[in-house]
Short mmCIF file of N, CA, C and O in Angstrom, two decimals:
data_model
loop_
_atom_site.label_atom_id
_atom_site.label_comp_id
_atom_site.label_asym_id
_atom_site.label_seq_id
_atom_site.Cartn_x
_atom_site.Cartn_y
_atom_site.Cartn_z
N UNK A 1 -1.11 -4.68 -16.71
CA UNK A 1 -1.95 -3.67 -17.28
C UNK A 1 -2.15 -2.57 -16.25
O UNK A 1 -2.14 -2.84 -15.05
N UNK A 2 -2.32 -1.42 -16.66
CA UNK A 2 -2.61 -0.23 -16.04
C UNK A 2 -3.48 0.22 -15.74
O UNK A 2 -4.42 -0.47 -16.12
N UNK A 3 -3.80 1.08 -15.23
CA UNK A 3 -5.68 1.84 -15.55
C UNK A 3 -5.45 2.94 -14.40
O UNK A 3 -4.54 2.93 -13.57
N UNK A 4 -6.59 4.02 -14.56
CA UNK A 4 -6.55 5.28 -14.11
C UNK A 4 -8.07 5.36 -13.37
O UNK A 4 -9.04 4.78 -13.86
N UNK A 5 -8.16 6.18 -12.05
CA UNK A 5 -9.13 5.95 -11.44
C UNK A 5 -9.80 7.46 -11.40
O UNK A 5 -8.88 8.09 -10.88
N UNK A 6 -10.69 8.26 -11.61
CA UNK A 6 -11.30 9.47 -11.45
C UNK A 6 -12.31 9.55 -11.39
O UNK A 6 -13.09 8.61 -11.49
N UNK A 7 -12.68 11.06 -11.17
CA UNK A 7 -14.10 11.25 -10.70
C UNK A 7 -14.19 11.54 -12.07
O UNK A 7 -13.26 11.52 -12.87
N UNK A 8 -15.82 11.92 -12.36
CA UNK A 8 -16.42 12.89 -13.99
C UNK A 8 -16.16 13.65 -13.27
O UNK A 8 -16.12 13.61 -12.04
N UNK A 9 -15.92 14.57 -14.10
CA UNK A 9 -15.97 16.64 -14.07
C UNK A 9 -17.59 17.03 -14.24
O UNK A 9 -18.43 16.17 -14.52
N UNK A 10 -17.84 18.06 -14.10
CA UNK A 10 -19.34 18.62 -14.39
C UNK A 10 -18.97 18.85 -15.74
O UNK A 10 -17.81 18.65 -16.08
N UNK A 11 -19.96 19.33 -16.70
CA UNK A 11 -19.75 19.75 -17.98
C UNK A 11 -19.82 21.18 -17.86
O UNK A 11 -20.90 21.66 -17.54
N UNK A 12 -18.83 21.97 -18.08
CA UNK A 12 -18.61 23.42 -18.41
C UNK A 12 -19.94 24.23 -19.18
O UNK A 12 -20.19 25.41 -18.91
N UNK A 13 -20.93 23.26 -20.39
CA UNK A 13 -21.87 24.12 -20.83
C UNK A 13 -23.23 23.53 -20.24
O UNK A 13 -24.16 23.32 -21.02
N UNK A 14 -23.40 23.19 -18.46
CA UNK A 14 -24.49 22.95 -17.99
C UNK A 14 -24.23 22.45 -16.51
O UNK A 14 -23.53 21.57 -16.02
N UNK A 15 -25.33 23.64 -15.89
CA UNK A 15 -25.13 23.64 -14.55
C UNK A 15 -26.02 22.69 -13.84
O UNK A 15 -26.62 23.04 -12.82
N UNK A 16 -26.13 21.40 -14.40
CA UNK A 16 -26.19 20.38 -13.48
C UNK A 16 -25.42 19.84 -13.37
O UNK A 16 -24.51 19.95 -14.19
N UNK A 17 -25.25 18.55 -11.83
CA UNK A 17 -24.37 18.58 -11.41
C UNK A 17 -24.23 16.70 -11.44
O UNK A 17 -23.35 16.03 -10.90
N UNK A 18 -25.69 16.08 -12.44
CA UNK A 18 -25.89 14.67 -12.44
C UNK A 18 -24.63 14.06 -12.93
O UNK A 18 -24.04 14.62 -13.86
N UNK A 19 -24.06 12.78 -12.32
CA UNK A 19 -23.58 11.81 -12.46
C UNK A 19 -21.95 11.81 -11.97
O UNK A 19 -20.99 11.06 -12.09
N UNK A 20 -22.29 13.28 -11.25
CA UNK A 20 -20.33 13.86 -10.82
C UNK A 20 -20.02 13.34 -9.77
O UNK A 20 -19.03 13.89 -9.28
N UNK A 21 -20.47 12.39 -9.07
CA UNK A 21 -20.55 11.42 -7.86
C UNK A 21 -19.96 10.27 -8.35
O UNK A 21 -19.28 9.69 -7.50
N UNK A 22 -20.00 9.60 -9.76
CA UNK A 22 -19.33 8.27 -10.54
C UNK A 22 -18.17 8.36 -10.33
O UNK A 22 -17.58 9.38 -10.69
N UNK A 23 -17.62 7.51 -9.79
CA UNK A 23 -16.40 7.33 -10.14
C UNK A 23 -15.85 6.11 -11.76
O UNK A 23 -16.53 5.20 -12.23
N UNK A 24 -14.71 6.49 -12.14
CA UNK A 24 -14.53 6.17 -13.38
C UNK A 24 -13.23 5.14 -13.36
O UNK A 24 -12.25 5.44 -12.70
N UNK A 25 -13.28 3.84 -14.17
CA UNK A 25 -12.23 2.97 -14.32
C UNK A 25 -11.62 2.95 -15.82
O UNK A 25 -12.36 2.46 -16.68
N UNK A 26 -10.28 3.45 -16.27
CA UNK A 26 -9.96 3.69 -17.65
C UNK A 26 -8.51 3.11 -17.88
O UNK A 26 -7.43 3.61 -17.57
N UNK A 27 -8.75 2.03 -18.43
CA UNK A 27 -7.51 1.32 -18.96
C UNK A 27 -6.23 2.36 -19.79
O UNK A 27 -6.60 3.15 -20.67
N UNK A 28 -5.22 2.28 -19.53
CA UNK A 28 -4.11 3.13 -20.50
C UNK A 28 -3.92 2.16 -21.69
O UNK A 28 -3.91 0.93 -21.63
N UNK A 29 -3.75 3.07 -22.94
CA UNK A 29 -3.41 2.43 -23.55
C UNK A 29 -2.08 1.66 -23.56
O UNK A 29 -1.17 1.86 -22.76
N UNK A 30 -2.08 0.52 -24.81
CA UNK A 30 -0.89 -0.42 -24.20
C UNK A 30 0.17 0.04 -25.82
O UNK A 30 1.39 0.04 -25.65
N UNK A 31 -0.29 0.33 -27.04
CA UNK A 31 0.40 0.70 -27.69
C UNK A 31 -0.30 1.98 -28.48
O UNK A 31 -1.48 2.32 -28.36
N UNK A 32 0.94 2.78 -29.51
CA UNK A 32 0.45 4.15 -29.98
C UNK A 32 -0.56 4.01 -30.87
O UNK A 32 -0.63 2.84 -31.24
N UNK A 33 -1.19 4.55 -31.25
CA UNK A 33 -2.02 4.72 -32.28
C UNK A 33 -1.47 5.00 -33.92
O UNK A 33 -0.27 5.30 -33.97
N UNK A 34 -2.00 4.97 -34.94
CA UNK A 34 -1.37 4.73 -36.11
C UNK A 34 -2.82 5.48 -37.43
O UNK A 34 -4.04 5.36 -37.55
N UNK A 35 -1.77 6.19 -38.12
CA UNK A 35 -3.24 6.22 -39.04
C UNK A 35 -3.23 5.15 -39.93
O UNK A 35 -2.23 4.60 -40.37
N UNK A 36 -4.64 4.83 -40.23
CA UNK A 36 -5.55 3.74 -41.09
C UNK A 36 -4.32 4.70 -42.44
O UNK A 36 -4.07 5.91 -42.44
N UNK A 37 -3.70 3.46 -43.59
CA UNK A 37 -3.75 4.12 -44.59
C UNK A 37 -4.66 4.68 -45.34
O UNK A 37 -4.35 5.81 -45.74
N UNK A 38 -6.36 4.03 -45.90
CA UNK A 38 -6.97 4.09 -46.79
C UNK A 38 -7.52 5.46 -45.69
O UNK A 38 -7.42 6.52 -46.30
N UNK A 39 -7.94 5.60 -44.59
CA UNK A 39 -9.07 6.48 -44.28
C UNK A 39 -8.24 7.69 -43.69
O UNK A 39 -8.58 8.84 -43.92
N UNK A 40 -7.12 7.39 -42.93
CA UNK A 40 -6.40 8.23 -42.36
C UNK A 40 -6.84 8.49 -40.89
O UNK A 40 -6.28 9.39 -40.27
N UNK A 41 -7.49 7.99 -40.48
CA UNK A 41 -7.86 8.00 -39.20
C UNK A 41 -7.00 7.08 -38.02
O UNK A 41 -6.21 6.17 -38.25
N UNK A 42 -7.31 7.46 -37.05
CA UNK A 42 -6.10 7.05 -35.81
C UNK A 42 -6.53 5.98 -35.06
O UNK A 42 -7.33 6.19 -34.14
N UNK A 43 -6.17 4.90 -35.27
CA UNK A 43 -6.75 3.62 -34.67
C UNK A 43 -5.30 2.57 -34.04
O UNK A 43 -4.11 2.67 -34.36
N UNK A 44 -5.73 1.91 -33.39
CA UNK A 44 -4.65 0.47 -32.99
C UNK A 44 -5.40 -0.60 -32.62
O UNK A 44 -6.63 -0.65 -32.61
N UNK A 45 -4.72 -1.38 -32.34
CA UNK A 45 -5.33 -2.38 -31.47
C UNK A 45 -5.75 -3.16 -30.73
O UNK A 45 -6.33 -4.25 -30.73
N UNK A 46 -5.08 -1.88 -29.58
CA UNK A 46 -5.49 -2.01 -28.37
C UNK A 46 -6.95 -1.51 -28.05
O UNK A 46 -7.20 -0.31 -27.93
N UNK A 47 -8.07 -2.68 -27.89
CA UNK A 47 -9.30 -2.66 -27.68
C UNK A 47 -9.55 -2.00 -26.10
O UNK A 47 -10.54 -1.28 -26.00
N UNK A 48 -8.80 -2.17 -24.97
CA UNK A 48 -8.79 -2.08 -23.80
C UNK A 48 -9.34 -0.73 -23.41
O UNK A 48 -10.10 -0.39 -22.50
N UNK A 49 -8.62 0.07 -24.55
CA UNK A 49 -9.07 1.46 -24.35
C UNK A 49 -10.06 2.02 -24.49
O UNK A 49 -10.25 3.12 -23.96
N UNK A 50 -11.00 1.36 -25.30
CA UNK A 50 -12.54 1.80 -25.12
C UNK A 50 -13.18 1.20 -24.06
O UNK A 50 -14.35 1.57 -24.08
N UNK A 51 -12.93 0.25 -22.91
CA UNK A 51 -13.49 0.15 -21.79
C UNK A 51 -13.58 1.26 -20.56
O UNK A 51 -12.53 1.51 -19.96
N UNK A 52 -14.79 1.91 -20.17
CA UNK A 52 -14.65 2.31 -19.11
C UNK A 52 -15.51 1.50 -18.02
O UNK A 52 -16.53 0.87 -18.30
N UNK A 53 -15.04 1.60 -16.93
CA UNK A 53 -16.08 0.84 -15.65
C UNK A 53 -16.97 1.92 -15.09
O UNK A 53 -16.29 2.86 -15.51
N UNK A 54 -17.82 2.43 -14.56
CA UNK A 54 -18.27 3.30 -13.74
C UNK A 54 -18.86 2.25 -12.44
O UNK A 54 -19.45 1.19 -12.25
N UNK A 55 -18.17 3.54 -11.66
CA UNK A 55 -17.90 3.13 -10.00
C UNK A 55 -18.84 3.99 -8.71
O UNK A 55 -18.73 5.21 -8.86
N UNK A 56 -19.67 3.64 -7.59
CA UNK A 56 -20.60 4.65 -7.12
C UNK A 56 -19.79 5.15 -6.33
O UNK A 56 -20.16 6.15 -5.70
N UNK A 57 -18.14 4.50 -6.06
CA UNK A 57 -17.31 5.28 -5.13
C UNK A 57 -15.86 5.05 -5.72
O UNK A 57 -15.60 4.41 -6.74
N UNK A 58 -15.04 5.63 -4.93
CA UNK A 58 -13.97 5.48 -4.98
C UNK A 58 -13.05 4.33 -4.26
O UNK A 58 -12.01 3.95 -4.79
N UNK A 59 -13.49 3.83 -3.09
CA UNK A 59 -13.19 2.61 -2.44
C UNK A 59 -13.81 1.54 -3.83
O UNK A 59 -12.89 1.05 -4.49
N UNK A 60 -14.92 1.24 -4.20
CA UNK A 60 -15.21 0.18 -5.15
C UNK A 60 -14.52 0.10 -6.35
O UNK A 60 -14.34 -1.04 -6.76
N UNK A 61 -14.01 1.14 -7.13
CA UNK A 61 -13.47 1.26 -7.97
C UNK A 61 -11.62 0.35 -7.66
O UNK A 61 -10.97 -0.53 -8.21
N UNK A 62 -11.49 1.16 -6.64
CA UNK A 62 -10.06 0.43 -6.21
C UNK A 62 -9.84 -1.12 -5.47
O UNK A 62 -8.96 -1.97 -5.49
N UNK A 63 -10.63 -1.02 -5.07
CA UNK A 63 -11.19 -2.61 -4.86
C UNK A 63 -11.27 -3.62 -6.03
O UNK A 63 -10.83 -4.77 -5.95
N UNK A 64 -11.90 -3.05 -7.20
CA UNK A 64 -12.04 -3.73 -8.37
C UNK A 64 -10.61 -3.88 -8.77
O UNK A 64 -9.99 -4.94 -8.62
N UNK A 65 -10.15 -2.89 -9.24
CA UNK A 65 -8.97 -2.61 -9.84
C UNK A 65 -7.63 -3.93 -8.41
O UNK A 65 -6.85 -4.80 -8.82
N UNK A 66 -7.83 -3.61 -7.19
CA UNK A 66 -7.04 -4.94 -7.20
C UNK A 66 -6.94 -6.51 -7.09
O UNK A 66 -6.12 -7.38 -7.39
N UNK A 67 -8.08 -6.44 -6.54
CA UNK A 67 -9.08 -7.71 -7.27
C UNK A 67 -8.44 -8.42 -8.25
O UNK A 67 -8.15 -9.61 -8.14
N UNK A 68 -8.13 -7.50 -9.57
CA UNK A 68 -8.00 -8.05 -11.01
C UNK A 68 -6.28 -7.83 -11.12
O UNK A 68 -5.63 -8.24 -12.08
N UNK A 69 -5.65 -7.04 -9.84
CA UNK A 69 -4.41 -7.35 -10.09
C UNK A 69 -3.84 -5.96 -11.34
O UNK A 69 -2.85 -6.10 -12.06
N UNK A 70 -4.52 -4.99 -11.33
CA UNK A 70 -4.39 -3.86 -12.12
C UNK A 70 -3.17 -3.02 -11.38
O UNK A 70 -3.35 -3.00 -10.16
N UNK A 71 -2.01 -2.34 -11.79
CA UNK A 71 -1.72 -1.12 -11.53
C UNK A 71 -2.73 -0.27 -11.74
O UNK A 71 -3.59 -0.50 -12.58
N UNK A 72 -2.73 1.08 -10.79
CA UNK A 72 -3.63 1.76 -10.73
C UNK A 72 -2.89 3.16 -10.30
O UNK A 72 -1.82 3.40 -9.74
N UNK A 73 -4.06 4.07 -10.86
CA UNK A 73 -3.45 5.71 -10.65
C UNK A 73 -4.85 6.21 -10.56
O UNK A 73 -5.77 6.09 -11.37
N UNK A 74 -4.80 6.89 -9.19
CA UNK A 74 -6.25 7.40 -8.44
C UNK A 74 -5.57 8.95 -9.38
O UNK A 74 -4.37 8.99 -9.62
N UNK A 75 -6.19 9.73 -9.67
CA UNK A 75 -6.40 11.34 -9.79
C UNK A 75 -7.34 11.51 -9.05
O UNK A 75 -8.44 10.98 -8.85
N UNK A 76 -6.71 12.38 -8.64
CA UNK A 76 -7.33 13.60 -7.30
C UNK A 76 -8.70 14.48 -7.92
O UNK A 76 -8.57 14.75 -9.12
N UNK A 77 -9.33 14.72 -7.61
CA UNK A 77 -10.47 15.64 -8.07
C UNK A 77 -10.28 17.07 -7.40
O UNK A 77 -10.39 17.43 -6.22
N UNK A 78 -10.01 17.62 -8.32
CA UNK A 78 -9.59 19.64 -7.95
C UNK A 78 -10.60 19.87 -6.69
O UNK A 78 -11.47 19.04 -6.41
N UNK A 79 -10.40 21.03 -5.99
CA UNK A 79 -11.53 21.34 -5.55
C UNK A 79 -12.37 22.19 -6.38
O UNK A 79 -12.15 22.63 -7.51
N UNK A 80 -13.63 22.40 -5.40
CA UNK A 80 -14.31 23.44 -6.47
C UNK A 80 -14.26 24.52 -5.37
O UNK A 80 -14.26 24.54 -4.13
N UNK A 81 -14.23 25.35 -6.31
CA UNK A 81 -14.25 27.25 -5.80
C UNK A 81 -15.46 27.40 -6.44
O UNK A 81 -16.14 26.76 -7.24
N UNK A 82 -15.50 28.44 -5.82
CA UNK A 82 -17.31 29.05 -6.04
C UNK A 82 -16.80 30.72 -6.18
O UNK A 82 -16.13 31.26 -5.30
N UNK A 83 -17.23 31.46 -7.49
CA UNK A 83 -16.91 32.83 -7.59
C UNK A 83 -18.66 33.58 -6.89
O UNK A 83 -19.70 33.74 -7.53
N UNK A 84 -18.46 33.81 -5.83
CA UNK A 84 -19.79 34.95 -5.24
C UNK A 84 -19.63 35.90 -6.11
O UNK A 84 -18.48 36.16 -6.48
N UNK A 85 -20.47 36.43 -6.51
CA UNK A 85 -20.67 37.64 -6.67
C UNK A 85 -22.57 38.20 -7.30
O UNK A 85 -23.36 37.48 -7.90
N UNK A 86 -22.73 39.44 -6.93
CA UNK A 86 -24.23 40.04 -7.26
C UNK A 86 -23.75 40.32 -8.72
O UNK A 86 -22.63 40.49 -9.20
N UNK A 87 -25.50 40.30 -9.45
CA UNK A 87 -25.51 40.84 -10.59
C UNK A 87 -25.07 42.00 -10.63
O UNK A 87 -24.31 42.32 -11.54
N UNK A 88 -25.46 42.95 -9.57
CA UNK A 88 -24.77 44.30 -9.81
C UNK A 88 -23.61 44.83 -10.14
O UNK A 88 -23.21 45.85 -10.70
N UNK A 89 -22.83 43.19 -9.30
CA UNK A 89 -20.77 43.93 -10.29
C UNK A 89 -20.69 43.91 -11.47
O UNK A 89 -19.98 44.74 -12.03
N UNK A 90 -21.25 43.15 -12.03
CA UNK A 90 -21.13 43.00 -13.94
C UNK A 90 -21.32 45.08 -14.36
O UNK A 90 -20.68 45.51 -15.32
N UNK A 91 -22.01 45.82 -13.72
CA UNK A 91 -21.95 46.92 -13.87
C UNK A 91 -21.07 48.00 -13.52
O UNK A 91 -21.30 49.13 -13.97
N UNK A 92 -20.03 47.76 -12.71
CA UNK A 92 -19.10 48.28 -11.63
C UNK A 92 -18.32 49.05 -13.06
O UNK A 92 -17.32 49.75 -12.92
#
């Protein structure tokens, strides 16, 4: 089994910055998804994929993950840039 290791992102519509320190444990799925005939909706049944772990680091997370004997794929967390600028350029 597989699984993917990341940080949360901040949320784009709110400038707090709670819970972007978690690190995250997310199983890959193991087969495609399929639509339900009667509803049409996209399901399988691979359950795995609605598990996530949350991790207070990134060492614990990977620790877990070999522990249990997981392949694993760390993603990198972007950096963050910071745009400076005064209210006054919005007028420039």
């Amino acid at each position: 089994m597989s699984a993917r290791i990341h940080q949360i992102q901040k949320n784009a519509m709110q400038s707090g910055k709670a819970r972007t320190s978690t690190w995250v444990l997310e199983y890959a799925a193991t087969e495609a998804k399929r639509p339900d005939p009667l509803t049409g909706w996209a399901g399988s049944g691979d359950t795995q994929t609605q598990v996530r772990l949350n991790f207070p680091t990134q060492a614990a997370a990977i620790a877990y993950a070999e522990k249990n004997g997981l392949s694993y794929t760390v993603i990198a967390t972007p950096p963050k840039t910071l745009k400076i600028q005064a209210y006054a350029d919005n007028f420039r």
